[in-house]
Tab-separated table of C-alpha atoms in Angstrom:
chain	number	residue	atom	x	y	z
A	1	UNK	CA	113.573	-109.477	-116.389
A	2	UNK	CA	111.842	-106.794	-116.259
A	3	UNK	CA	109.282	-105.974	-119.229
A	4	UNK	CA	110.204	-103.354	-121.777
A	5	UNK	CA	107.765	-100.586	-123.389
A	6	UNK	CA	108.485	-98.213	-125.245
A	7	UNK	CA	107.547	-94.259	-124.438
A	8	UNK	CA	108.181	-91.213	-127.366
A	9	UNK	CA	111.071	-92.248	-128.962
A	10	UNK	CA	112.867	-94.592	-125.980
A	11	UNK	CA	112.910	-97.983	-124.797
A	12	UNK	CA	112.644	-98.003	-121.088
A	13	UNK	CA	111.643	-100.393	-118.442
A	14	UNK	CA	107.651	-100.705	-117.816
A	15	UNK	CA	107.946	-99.166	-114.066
A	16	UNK	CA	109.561	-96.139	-115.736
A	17	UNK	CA	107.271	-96.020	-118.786
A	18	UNK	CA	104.490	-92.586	-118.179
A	19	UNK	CA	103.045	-89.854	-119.879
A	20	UNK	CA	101.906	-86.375	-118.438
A	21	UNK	CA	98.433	-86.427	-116.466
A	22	UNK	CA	97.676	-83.308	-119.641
A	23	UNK	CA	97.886	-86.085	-121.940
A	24	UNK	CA	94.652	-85.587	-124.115
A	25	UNK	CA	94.519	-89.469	-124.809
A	26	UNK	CA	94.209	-89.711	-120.860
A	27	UNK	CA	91.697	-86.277	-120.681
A	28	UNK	CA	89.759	-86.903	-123.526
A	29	UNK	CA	90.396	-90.321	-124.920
A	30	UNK	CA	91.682	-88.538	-128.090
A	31	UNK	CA	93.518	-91.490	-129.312
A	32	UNK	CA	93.758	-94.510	-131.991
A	33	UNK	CA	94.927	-97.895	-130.479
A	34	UNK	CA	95.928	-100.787	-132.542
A	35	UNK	CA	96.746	-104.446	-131.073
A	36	UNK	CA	98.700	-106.909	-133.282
A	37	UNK	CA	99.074	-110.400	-132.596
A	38	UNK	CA	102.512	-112.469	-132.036
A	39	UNK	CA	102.999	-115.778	-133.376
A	40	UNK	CA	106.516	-117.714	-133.110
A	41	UNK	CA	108.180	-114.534	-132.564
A	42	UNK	CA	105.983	-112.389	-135.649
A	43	UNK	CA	103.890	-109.948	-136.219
A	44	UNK	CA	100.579	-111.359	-137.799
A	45	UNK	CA	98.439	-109.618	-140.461
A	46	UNK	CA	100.700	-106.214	-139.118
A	47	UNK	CA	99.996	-104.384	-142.907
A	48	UNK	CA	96.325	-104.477	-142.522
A	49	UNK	CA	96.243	-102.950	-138.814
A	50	UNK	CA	98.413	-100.124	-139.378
A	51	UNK	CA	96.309	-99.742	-142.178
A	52	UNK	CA	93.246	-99.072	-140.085
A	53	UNK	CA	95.782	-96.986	-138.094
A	54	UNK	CA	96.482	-94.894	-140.502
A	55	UNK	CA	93.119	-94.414	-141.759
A	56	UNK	CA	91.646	-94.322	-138.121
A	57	UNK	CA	94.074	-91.510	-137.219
A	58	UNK	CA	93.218	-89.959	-140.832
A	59	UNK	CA	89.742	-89.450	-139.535
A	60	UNK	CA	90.562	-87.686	-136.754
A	61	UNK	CA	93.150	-85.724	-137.844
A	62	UNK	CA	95.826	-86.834	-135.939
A	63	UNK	CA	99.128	-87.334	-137.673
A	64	UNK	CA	101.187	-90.105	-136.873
A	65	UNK	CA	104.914	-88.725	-134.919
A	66	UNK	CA	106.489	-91.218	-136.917
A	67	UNK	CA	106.429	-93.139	-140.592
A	68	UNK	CA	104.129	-96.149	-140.848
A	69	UNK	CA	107.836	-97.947	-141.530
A	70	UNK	CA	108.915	-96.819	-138.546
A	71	UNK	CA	106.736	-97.834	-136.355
A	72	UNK	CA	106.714	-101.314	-137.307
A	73	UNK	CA	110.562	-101.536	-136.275
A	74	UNK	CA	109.197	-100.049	-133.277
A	75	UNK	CA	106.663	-103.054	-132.770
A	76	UNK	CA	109.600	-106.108	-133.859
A	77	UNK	CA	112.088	-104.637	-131.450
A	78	UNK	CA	109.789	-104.579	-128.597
A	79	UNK	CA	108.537	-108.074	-129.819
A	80	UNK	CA	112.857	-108.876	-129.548
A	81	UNK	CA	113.327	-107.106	-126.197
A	82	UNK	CA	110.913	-109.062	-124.413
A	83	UNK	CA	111.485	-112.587	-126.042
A	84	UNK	CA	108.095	-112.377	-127.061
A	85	UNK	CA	107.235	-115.716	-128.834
A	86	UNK	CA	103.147	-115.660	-128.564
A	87	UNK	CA	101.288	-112.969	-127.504
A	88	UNK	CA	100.763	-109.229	-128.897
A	89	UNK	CA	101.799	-105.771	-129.009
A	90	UNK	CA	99.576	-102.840	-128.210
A	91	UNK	CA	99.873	-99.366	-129.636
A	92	UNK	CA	98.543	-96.106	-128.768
A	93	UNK	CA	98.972	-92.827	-130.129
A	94	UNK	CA	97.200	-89.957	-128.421
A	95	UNK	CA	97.159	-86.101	-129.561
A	96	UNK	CA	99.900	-85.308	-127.185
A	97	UNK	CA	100.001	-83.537	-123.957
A	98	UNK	CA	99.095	-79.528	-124.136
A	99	UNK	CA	99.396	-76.924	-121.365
A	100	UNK	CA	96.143	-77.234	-120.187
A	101	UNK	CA	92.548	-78.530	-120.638
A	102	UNK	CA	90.709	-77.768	-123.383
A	103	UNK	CA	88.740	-79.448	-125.720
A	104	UNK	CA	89.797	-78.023	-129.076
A	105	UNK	CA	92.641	-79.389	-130.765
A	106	UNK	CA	95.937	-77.710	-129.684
A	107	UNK	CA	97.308	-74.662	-131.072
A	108	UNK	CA	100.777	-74.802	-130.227
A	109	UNK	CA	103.411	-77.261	-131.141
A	110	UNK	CA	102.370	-80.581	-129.416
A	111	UNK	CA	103.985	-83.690	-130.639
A	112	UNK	CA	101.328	-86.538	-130.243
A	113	UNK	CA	102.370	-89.280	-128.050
A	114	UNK	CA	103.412	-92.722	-129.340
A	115	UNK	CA	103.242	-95.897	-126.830
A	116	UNK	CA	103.790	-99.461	-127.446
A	117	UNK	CA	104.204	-103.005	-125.206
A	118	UNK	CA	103.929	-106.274	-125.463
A	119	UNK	CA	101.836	-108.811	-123.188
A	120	UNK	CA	102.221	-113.039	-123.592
A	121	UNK	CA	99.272	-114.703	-124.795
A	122	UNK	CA	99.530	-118.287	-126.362
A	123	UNK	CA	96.159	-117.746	-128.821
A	124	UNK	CA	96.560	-120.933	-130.541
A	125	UNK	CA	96.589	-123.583	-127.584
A	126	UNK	CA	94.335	-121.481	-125.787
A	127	UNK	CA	91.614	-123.786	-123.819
A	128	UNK	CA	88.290	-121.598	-124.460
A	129	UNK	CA	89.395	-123.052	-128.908
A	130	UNK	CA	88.285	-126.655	-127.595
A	131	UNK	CA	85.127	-125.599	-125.456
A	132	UNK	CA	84.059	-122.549	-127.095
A	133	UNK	CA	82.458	-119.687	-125.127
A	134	UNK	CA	79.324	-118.439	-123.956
A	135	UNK	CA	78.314	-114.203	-124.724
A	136	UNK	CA	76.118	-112.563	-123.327
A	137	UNK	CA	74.174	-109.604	-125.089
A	138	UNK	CA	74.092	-106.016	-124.667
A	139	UNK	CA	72.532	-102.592	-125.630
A	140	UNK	CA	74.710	-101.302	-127.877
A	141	UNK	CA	75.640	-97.881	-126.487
A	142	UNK	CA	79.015	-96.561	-128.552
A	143	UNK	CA	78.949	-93.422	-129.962
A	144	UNK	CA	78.280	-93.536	-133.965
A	145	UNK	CA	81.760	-93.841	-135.395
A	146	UNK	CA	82.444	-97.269	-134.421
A	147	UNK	CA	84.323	-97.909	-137.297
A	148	UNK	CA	87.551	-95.346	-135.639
A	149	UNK	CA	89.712	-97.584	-133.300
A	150	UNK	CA	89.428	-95.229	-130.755
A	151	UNK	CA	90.153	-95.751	-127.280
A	152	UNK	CA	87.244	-94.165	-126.055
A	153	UNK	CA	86.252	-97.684	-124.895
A	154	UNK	CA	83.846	-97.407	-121.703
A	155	UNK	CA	81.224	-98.894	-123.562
A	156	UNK	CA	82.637	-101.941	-124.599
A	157	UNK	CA	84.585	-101.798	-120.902
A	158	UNK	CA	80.955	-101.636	-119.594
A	159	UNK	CA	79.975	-104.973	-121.593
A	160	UNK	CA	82.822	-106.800	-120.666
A	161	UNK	CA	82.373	-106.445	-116.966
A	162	UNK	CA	78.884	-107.817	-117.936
A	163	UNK	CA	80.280	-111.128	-119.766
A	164	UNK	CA	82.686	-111.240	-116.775
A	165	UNK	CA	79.973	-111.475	-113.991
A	166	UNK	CA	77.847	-113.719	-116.301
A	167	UNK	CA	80.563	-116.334	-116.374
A	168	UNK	CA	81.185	-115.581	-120.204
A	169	UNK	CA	83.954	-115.143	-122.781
A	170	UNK	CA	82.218	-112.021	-124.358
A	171	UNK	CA	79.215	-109.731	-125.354
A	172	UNK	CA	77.469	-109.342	-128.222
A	173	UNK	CA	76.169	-105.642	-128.636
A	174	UNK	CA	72.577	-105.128	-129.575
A	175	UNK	CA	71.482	-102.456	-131.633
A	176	UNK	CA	67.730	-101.925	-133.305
A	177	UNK	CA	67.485	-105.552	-132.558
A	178	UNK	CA	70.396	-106.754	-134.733
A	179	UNK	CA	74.179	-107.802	-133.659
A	180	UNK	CA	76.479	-105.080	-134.508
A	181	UNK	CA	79.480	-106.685	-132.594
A	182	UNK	CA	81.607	-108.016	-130.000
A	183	UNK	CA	82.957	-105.875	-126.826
A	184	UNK	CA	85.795	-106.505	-128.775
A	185	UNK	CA	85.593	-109.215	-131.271
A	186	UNK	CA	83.427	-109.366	-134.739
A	187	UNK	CA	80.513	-111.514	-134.858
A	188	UNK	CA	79.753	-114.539	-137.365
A	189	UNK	CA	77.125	-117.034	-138.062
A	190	UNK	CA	77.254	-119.907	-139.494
A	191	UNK	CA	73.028	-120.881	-141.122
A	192	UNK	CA	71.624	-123.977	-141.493
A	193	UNK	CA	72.407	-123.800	-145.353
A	194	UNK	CA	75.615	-123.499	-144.840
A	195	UNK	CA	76.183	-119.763	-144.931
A	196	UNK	CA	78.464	-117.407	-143.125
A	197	UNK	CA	76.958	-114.881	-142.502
A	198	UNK	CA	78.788	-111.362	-140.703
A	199	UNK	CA	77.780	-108.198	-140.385
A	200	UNK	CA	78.895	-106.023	-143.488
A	201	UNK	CA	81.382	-102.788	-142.773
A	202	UNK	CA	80.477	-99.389	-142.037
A	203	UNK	CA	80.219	-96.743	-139.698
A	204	UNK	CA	78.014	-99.246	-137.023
A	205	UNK	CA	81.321	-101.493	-136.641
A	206	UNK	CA	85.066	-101.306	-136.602
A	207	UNK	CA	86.796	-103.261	-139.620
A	208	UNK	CA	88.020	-106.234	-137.926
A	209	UNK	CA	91.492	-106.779	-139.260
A	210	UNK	CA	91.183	-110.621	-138.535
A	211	UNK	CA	87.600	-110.716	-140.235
A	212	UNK	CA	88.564	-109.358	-143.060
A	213	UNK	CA	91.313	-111.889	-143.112
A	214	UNK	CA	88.734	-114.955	-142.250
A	215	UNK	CA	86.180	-113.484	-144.938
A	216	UNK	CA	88.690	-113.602	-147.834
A	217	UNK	CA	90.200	-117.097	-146.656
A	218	UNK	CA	86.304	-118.333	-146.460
A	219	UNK	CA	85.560	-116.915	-150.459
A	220	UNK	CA	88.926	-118.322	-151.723
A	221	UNK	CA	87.371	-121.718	-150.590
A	222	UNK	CA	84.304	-121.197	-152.250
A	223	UNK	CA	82.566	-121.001	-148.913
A	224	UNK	CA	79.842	-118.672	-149.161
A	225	UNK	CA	79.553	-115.525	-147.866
A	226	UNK	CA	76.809	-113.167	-146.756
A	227	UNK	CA	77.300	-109.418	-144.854
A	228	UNK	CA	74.583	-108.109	-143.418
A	229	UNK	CA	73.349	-107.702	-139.839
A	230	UNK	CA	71.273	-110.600	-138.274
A	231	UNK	CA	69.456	-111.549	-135.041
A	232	UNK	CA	69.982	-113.130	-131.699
A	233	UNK	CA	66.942	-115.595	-132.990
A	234	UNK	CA	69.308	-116.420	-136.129
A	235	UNK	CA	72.115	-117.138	-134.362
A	236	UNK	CA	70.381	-119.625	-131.764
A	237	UNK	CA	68.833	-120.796	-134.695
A	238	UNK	CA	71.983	-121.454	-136.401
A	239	UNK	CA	74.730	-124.090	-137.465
A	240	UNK	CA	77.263	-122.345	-135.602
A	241	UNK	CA	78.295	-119.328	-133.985
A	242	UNK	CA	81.770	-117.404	-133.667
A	243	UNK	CA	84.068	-114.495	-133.326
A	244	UNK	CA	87.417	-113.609	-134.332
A	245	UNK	CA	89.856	-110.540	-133.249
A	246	UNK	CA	93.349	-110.613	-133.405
A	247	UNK	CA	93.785	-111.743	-129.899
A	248	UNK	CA	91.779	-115.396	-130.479
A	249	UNK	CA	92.052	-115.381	-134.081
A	250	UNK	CA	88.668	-117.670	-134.263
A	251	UNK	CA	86.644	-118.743	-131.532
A	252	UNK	CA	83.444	-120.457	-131.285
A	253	UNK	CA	80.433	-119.564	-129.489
A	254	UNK	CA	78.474	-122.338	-127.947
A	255	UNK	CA	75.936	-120.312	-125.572
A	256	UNK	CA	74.371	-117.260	-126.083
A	257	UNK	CA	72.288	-115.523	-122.859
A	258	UNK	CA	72.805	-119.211	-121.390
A	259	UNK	CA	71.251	-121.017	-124.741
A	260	UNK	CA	72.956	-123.270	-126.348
A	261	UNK	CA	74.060	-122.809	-129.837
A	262	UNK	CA	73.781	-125.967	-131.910
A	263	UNK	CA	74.943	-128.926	-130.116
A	264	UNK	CA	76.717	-126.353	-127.590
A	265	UNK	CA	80.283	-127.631	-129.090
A	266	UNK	CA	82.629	-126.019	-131.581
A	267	UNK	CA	81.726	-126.735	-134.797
A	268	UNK	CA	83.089	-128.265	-137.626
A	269	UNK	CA	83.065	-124.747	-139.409
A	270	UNK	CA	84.620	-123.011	-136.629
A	271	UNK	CA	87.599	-125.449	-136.635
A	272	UNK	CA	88.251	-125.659	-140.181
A	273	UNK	CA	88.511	-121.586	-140.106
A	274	UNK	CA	90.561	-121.244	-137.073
A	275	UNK	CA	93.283	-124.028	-138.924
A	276	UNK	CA	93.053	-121.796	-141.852
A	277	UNK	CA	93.478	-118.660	-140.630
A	278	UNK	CA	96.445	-119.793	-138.301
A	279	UNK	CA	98.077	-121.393	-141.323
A	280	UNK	CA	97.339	-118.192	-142.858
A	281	UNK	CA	98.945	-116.212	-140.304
A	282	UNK	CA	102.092	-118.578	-139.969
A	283	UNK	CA	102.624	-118.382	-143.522
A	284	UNK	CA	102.734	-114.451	-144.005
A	285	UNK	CA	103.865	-113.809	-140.092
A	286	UNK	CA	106.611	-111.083	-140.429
């Protein structure tokens, strides 16, 4: 069976599923993406990213084409359509298609564009949550509003491709000799006393839906907490490393730039956090 996505206001077979080539999302990347995970057949943590999509499109101006309510009916029928059971659903909304090419905002009436689909991904048996990965690290070069989910993502495309060729699961983006984040992941370490220790929010970063998730689960345990930036030399230096995103919930790092992290397995840290946050996410799936 074909897969179903679905286009400005209908539900129509991938193959059939296009926007206009004067799309500005597609001209200028004037857009806000969000990605949600599936889990058993629901949404996971859905409030908190069309949260950041609301605010991301807030700080661009761009109003939504439809309620915040509606949208997540959108994102379960899709999820029902396709039998998703594990995997997510991406959605874009772009500032719409006008007449021609030109970088100021529209004048006339252009409706923004609103697309969403679903792709299978089983993110809790996933093999690379028993090994762990290795990231590589790169010169940060994003523009400075990191913390909009745009999909102005040639960058972090850029860095990828880099982790790809290396062999590795990811990149770690350098900036003024600190770890702002992952191509597409946030970054954690875990210090020899037994602190976790992430990078704290603001306009160098995006708000990573699942961190802030993983953050509050850690401080309800009484784990301690620390956000602020820190250094390749920390994190080598370090307990343990990880990441988490909404597409591996939490995954350990075991090499960084080919060095090994610890004992170069997941650690106990890691583990404990990725059974708590997927208990987390079973228990308030929608």
């Amino acid at each position: 069976m074909e897969q179903i996505a679905y286009v400005n206001g209908s539900f129509v077979p991938m193959s059939e599923a296009k926007v206009s080539i004067l799309d500005r999302g597609f001209l200028f990347a004037d857009g806000i993406y969000e990605v949600a995970a599936v889990l058993d057949g629901k949404l996971i943590d859905n409030a908190s990213h069309l949260a950041r999509l609301e605010r991301s499109v807030g700080e661009i101006a761009l109003a939504l084409p439809e309620t915040i309510g509606r949208i997540q009916e959108i994102q379960r029928e899709l999820v029902v359509r396709n039998s998703l059971v594990n995997g997510m659903v991406y959605l874009e909304v772009t500032r719409g298609a006008d007449t021609g090419r030109d970088f100021a905002f529209p004048k006339g009436d252009v409706k923004p564009t609103l697309v969403m689909f679903t792709s299978v991904k089983d993110i809790v048996n996933a093999e690379s949550a028993k090994t762990g990965i290795g990231v590589i690290t790169v010169p940060d070069l994003r523009w400075v509003r990191r913390d909009i989910k745009s999909v102005a993502l040639l960058a972090q495309v850029l860095a990828k491709q880099a982790a790809a060729e290396a062999g590795a699961g990811e990149a770690w983006m350098i900036e003024d000799g600190k770890v702002t984040e992952g191509g597409s992941s946030s970054c954690f370490i875990l210090t020899q006393d037994d602190v976790i220790v992430t990078r704290q929010n603001g306009s160098a970063i995006l708000p990573g839906c699942t961190r802030k998730a993983v953050v509050a689960l850690a401080e309800e345990r009484q784990l301690r907490v620390e956000e602020r930036p820190f250094t390749i030399e920390e994190a080598l230096a370090a307990k343990e490393a990880f990441i988490t995103s909404a597409t591996v919930f939490v995954q350990a790092v075991v090499t960084i730039d080919g060095k090994t992290v610890a004992n170069g397995k997941p650690g106990p840290m890691t583990s404990r956090l990725r059974e708590i946050y997927v208990d987390f996410a079973r228990a308030t799936a929608v």
